[in-house]
Each structure stands twice: as structure tokens, then as C-alpha cells.
CSV table of N, CA and C and ligand atoms in Angstrom, one decimal:
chain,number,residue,atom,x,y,z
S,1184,UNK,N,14.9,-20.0,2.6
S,1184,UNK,CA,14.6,-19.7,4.0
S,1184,UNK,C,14.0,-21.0,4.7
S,1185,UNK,N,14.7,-22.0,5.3
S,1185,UNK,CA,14.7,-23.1,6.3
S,1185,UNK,C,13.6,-23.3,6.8
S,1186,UNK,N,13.2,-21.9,7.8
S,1186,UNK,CA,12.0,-22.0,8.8
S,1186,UNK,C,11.1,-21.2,8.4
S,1187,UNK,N,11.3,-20.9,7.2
S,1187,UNK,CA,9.6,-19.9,6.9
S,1187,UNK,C,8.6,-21.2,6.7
S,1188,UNK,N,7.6,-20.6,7.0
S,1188,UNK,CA,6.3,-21.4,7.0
S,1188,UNK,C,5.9,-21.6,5.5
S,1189,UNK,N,5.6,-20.5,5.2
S,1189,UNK,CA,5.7,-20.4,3.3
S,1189,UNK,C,6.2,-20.3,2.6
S,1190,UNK,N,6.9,-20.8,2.7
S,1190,UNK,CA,8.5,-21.2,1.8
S,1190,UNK,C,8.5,-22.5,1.6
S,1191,UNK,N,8.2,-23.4,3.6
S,1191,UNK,CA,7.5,-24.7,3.2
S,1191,UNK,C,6.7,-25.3,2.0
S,1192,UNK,N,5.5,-24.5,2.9
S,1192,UNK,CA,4.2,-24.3,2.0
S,1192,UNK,C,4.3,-24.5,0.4
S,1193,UNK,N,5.3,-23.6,-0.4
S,1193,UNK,CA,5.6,-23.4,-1.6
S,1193,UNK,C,6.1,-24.7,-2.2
S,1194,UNK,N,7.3,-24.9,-1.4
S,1194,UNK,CA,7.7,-25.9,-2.1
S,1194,UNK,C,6.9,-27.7,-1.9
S,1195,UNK,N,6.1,-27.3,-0.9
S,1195,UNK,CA,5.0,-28.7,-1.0
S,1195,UNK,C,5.4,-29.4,0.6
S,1196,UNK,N,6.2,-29.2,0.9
S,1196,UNK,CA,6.5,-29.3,2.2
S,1196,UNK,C,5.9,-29.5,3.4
S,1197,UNK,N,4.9,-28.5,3.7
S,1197,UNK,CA,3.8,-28.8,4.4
S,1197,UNK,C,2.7,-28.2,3.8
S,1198,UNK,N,1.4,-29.0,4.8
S,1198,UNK,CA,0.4,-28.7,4.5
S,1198,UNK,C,-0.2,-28.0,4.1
S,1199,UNK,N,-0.9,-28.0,2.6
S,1199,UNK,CA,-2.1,-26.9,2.6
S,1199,UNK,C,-2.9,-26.9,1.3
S,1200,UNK,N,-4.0,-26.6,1.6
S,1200,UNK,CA,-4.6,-26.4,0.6
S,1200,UNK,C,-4.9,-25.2,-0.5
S,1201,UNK,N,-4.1,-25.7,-1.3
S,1201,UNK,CA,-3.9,-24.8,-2.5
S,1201,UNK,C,-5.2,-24.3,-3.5
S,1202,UNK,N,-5.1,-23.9,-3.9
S,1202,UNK,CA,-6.3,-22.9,-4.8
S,1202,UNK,C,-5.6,-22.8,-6.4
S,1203,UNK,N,-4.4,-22.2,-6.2
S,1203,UNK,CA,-3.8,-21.8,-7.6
S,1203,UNK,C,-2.5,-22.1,-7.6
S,1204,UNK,N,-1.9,-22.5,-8.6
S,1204,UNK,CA,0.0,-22.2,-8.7
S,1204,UNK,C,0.2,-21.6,-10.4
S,1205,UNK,N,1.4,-20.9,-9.8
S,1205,UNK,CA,1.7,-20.9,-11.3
S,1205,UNK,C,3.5,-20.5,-10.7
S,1206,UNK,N,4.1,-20.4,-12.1
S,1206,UNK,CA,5.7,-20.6,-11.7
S,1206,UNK,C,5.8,-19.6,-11.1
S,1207,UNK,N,5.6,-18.7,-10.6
S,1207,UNK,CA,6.1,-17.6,-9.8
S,1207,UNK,C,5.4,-17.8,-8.0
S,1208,UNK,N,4.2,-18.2,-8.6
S,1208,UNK,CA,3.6,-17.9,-7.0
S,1208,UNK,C,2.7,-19.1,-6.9
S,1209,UNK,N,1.7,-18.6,-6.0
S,1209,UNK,CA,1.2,-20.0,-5.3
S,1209,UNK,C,-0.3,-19.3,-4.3
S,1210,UNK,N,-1.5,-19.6,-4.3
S,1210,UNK,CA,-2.4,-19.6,-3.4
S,1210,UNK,C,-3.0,-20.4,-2.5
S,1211,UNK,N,-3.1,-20.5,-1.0
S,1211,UNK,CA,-3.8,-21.9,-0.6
S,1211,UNK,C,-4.7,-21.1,0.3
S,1212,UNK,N,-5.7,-22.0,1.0
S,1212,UNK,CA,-6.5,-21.2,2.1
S,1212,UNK,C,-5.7,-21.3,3.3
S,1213,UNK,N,-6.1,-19.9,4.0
S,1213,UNK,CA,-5.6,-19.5,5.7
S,1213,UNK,C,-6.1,-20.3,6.7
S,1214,UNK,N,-5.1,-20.8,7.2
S,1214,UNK,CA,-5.8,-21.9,8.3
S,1214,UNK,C,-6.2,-21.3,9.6
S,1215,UNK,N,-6.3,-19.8,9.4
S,1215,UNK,CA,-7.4,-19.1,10.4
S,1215,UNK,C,-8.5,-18.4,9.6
S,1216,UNK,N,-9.2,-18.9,8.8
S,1216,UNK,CA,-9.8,-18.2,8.4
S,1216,UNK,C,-11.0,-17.3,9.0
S,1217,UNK,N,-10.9,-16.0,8.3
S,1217,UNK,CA,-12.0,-15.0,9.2
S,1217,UNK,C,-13.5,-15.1,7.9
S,1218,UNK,N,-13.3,-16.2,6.7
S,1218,UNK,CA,-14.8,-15.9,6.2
S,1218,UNK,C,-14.2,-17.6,5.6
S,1219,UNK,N,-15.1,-17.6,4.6
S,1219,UNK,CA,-15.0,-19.3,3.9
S,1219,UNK,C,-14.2,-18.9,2.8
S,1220,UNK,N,-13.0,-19.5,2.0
S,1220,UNK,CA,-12.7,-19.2,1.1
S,1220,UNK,C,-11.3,-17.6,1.8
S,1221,UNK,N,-11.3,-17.8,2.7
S,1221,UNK,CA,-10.5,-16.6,2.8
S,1221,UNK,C,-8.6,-17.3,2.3
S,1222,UNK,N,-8.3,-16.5,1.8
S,1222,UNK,CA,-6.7,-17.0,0.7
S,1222,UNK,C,-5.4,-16.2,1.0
S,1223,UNK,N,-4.8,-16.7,0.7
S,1223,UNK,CA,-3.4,-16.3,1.2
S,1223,UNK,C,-2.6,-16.1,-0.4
S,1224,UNK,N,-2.3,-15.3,-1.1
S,1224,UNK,CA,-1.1,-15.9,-2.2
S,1224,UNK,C,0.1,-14.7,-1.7
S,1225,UNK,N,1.5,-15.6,-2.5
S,1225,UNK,CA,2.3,-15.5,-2.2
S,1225,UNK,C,2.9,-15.7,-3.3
S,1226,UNK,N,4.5,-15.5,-3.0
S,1226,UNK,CA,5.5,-15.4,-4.3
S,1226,UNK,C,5.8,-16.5,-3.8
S,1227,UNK,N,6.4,-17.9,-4.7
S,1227,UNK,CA,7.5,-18.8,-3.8
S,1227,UNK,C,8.5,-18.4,-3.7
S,1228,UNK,N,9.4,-17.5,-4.0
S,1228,UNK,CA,10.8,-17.1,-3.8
S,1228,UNK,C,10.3,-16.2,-2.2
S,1229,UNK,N,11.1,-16.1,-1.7
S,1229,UNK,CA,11.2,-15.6,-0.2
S,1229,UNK,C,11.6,-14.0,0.0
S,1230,UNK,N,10.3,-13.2,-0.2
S,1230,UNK,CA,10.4,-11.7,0.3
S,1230,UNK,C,9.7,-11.8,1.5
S,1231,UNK,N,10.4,-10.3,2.2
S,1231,UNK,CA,9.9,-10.5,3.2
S,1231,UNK,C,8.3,-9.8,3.5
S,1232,UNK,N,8.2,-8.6,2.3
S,1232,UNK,CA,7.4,-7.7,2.6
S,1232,UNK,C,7.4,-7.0,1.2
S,1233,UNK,N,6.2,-6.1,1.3
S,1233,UNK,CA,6.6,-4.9,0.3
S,1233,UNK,C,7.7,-4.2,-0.2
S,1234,UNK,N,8.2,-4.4,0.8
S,1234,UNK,CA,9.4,-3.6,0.9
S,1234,UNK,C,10.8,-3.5,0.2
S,1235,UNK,N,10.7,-5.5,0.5
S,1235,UNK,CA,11.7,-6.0,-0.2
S,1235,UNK,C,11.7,-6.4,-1.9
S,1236,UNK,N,10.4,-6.9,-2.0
S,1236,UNK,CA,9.6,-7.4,-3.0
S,1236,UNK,C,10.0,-6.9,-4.7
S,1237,UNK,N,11.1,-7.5,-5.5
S,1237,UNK,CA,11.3,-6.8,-6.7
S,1237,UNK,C,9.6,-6.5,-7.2
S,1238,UNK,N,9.6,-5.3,-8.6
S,1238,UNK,CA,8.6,-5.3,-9.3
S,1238,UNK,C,7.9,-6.7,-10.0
S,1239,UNK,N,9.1,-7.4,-10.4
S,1239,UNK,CA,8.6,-8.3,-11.6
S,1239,UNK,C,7.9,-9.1,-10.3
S,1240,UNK,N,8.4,-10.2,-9.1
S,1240,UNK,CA,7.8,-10.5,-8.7
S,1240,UNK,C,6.5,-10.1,-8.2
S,1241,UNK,N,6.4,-9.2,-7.5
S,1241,UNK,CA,4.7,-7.9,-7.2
S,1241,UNK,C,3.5,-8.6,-8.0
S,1242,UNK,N,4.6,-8.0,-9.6
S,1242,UNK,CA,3.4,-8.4,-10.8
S,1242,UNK,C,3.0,-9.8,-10.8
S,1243,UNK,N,3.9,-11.0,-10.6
S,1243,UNK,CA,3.7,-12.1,-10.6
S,1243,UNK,C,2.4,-12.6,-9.6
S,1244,UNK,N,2.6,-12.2,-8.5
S,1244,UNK,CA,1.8,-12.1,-7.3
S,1244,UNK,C,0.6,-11.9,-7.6
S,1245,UNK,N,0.3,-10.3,-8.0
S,1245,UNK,CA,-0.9,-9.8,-8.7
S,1245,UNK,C,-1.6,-10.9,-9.8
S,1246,UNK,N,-0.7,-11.3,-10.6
S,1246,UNK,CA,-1.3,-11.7,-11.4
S,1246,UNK,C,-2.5,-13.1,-11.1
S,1247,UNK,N,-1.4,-13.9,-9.8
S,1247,UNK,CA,-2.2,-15.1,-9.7
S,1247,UNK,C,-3.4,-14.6,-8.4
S,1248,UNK,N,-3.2,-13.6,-8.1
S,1248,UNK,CA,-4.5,-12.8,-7.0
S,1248,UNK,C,-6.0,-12.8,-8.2
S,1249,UNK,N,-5.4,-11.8,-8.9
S,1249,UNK,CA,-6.7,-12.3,-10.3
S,1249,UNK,C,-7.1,-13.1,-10.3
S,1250,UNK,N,-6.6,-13.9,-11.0
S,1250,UNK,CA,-7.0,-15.6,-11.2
S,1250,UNK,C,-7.8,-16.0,-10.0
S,1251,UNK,N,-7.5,-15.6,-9.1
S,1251,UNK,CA,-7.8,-16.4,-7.8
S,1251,UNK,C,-9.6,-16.3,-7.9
S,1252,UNK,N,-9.4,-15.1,-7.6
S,1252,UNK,CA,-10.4,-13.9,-7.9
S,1252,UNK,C,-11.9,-14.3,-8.2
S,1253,UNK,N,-10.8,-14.7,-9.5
S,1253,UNK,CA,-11.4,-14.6,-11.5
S,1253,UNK,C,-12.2,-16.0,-11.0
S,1254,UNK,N,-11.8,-17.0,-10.5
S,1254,UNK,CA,-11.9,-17.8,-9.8
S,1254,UNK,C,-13.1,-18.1,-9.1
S,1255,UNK,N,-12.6,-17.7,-8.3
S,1255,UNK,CA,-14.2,-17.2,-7.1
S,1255,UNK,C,-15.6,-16.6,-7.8
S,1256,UNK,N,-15.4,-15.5,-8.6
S,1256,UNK,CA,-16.3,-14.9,-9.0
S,1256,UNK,C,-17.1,-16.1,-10.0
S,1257,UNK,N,-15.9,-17.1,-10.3
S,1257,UNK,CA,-17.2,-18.0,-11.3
S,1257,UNK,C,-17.7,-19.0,-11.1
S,1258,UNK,N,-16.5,-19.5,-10.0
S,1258,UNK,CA,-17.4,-20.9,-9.7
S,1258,UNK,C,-18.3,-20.3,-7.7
S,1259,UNK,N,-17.9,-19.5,-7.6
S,1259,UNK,CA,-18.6,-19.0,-6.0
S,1259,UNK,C,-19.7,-17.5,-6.1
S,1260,UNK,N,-19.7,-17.1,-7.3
S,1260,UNK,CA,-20.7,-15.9,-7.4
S,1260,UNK,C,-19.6,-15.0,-6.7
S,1261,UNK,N,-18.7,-14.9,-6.0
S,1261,UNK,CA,-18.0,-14.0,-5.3
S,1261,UNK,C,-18.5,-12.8,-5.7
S,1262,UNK,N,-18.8,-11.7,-4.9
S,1262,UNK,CA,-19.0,-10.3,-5.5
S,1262,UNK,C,-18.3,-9.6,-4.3
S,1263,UNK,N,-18.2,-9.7,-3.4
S,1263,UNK,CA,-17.7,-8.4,-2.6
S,1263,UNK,C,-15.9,-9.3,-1.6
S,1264,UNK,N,-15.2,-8.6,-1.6
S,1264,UNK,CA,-14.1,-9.1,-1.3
S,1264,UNK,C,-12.9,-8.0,-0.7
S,1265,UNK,N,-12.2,-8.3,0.1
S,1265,UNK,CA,-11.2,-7.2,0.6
S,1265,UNK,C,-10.0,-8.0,0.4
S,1266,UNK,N,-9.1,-7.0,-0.3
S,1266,UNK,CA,-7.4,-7.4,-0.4
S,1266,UNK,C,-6.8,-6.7,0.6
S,1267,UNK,N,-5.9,-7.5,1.3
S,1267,UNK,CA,-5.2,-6.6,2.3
S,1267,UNK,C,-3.8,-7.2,2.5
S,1268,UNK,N,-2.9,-6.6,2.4
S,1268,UNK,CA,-1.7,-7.5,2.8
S,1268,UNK,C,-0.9,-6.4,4.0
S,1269,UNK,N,-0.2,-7.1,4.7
S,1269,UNK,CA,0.0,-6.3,6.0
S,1269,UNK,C,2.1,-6.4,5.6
S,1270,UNK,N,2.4,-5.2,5.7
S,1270,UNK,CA,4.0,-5.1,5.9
S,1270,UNK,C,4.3,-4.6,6.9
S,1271,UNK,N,5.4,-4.7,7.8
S,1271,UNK,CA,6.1,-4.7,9.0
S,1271,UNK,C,5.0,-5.1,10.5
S,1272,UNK,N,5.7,-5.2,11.5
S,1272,UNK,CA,5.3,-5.3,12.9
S,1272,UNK,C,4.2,-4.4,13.1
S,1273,UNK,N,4.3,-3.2,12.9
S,1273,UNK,CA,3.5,-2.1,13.5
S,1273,UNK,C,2.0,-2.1,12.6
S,1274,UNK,N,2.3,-2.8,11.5
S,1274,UNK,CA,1.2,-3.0,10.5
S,1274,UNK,C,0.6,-4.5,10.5
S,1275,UNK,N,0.7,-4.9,11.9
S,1275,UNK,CA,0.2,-6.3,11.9
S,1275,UNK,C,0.7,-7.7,10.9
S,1276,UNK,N,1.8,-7.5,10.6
S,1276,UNK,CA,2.7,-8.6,9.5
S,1276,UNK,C,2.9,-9.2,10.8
S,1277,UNK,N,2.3,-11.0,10.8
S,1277,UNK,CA,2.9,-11.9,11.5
S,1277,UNK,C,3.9,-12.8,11.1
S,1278,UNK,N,3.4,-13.1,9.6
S,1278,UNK,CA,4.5,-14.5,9.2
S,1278,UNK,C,4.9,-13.5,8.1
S,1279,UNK,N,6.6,-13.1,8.2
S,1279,UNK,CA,7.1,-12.2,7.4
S,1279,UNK,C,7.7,-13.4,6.0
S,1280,UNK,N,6.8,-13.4,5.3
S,1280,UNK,CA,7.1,-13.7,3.8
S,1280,UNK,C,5.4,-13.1,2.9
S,1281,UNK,N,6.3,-12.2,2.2
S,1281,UNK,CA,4.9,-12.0,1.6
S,1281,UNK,C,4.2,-12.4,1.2
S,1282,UNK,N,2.6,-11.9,1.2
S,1282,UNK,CA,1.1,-12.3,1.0
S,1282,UNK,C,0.3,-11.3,0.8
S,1283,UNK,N,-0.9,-11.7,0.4
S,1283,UNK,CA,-2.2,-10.6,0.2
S,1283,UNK,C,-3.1,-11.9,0.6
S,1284,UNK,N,-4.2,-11.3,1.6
S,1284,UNK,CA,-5.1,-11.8,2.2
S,1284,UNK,C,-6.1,-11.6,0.7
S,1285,UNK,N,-6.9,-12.8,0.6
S,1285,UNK,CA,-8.2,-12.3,-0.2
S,1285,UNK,C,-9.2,-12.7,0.5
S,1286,UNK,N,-9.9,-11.9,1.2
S,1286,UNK,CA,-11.2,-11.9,2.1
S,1286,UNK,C,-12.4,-12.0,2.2
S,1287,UNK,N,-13.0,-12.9,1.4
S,1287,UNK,CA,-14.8,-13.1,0.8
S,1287,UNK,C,-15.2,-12.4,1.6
S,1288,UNK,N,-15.9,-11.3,1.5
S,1288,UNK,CA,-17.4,-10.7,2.2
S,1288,UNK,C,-18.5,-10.3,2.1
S,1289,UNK,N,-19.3,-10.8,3.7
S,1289,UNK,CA,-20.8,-10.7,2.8
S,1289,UNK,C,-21.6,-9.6,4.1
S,1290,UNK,N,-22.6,-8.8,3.7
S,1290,UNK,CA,-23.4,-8.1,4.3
S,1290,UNK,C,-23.7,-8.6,5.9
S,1291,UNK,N,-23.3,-8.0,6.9
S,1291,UNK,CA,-23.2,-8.4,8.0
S,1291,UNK,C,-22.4,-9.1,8.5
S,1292,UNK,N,-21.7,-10.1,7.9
S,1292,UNK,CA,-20.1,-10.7,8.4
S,1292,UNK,C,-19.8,-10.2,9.6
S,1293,UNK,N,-20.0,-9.1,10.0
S,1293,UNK,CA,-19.3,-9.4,11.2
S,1293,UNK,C,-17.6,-8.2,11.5
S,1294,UNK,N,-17.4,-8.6,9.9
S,1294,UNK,CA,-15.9,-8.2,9.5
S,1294,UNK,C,-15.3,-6.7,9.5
S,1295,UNK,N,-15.7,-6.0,9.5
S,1295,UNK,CA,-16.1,-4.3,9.0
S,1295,UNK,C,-14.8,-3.9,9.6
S,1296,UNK,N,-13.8,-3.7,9.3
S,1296,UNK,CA,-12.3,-2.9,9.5
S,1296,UNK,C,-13.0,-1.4,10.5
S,1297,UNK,N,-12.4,-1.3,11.3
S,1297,UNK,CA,-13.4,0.0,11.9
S,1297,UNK,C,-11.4,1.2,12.0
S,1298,UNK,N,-12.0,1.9,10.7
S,1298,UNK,CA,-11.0,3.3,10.5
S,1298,UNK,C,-11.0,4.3,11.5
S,1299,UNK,N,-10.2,4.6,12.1
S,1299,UNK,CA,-10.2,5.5,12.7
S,1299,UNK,C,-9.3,7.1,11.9
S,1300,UNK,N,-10.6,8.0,11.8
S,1300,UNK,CA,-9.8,9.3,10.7
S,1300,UNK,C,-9.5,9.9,12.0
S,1301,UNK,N,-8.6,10.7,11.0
S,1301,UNK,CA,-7.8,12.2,11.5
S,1301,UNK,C,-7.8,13.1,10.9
S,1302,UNK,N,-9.0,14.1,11.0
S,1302,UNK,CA,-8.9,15.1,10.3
S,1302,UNK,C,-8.1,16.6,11.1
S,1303,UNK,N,-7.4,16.3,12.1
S,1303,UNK,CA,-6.3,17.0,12.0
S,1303,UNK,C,-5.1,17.2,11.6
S,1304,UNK,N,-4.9,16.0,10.4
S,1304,UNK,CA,-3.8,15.6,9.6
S,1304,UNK,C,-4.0,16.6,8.0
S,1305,UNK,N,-5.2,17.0,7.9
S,1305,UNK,CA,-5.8,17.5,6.5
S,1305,UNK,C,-5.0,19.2,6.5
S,1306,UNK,N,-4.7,19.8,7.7
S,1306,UNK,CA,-4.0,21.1,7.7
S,1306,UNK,C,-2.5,20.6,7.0
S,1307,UNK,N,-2.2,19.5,7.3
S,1307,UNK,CA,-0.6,19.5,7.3
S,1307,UNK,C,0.0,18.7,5.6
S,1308,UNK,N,-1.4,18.6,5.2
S,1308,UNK,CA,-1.3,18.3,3.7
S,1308,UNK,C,0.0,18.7,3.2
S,1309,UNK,N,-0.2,20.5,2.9
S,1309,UNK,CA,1.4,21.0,2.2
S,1309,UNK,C,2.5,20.6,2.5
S,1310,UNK,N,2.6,20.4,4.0
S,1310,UNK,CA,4.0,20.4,4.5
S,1310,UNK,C,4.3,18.7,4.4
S,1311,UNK,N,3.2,17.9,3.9
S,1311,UNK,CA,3.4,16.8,4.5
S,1311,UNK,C,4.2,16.2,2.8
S,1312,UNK,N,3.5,17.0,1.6
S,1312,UNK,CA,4.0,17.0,0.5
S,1312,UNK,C,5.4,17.1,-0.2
S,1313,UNK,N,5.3,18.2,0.8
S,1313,UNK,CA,7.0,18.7,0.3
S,1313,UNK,C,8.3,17.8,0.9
S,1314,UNK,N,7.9,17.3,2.1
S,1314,UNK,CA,8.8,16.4,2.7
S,1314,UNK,C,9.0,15.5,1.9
S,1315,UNK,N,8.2,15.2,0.7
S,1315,UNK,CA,8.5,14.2,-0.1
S,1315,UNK,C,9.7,15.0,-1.4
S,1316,UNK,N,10.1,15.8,-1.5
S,1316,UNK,CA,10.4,16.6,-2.6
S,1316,UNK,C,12.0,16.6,-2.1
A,973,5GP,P1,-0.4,-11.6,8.5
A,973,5GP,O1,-0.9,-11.4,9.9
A,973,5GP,O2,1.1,-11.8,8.5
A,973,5GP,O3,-0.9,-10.7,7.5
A,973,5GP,O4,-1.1,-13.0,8.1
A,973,5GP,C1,-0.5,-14.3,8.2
A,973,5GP,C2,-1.6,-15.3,8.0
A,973,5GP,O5,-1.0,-16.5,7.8
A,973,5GP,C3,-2.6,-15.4,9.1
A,973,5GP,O6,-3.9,-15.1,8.7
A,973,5GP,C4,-2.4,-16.9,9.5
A,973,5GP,O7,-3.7,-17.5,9.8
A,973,5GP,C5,-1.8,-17.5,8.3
A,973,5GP,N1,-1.0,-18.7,8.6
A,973,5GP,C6,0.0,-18.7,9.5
A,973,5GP,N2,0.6,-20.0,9.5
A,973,5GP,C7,-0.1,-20.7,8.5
A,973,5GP,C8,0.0,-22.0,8.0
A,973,5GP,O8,0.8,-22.8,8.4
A,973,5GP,N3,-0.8,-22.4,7.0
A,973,5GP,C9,-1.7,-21.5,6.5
A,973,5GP,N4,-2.5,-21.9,5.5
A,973,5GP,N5,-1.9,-20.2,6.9
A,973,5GP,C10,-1.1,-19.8,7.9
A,974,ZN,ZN1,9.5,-17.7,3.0
């Protein structure tokens, strides 16, 4: 993919600073970061999303998220952290090659995801089941 940004990224192309590689994937920091240490990893091969994403790569992904992690937690004390990776338009996916955000956070940050429930959705449980069937 020519014009993906991290695809660049991957292959060394442009800028960035990296955290982790390994032959499947790759971590560097988000050049918008919303905390210190906030990470991006990624597969180098070019999915676009969850969606697309074989298994084996996913795991690959996963695996160097750990590390990353594993990482943080020893040389930064890391204790509290949000994984989030966003798939399609309507789910806030800006730069379509996949990623998982790893999000350091700390007590009052600022950061707090604000959920909005629906407990009118809890009636429609059964029917919402079977549509899977
Ligand atoms: P999304 O909204 O797709 O889940 O997240 C995309 C992320 O990629 C954003 O947080 C954005 O800051 C980051 N990003 C976009 N372009 C670049 C870039 O060129 N370098 C780095 N390091 N991060 C980028
Ligand atoms: Zn790409």
C-alpha cells in the first residue's frame, strides 16, 4: 500500500519512533498523543481493520502489544492502561491500517471515555440472540 502512512512507518520510510519490532509487527509512539508513552502497534503487512485481519496475524499483533506492555510495566511502573483499537468510519478508524492504541493512564488524566448505556436494549436480549442463530 503506496500511501498508507504505516506501511511507511513499517518499512522505515518515515518517521517514527519505535518502541518494539518484531518480524510480524512493529510499535512506535502516536504523534498525537493523548498521555506520555501513548503507542500505536501494528502488523507490517497491510490490513485494513479487524475485519480484514487473518488470525495468525491478530496473534502476531497481540503478541508484540504484550511486550510493549511488559515493557512499560518494567522500566515505567505502568499500572493502569487502556487498549483500544477503532475499526470502520462510524467507530472513529482514521488511518485505515490496523492498530491498537496503548493508552498510559493515571488518576485524573483528564481521559475517562464517557459510555453512554442503554438499558432499553436489555428487553431485546432474546431476540437479539437468535438473530445470531
Ligand atoms: P485511529 O483514529 O485510526 O484509531 O488512530 C490513528 C492514530 O494514528 C491517531 O491517534 C493519530 O495520531 C495517529 N497517527 C496518524 N498519522 C501518524 C503518523 O504519521 N505517525 C504517528 N506516529 N502516528 C500517526
Ligand atoms: Zn498500510
Amino acid at each position: 500500500m503506496d500511501n498508507c502512512i504505516f506501511c511507511k512507518i513499517a518499512r522505515n520510510e518515515a518517521k517514527s519512533w519505535r518502541i518494539f519490532e518484531s518480524e510480524k509487527a512493529c510499535a512506535f509512539l502516536d504523534i498525537n498523543p493523548i498521555s506520555e508513552f501513548h503507542t500505536l502497534v501494528i502488523s507490517k503487512n497491510h490490513y485494513v481493520n479487524i475485519f480484514d485481519v487473518p488470525e495468525e496475524e491478530l496473534l502476531e499483533i497481540m503478541k508484540a502489544l504484550k511486550k510493549v506492555v511488559q515493557l512499560y510495566e518494567d522500566k515505567l511502573g505502568l499500572k493502569d492502561v487502556q487498549i483500544i483499537s477503532n475499526s470502520g468510519r462510524a467507530a472513529q478508524q482514521d488511518v485505515f491500517h490496523i492498530h491498537f492504541h496503548i493508552i498510559p493512564r493515571k488518576k485524573g488524566d483528564g481521559n475517562n471515555l464517557k459510555w453512554i448505556t442503554h438499558p432499553e436494549f436489555v428487553p431485546k436480549f432474546d431476540e437479539m440472540v437468535s438473530q445470531l442463530k
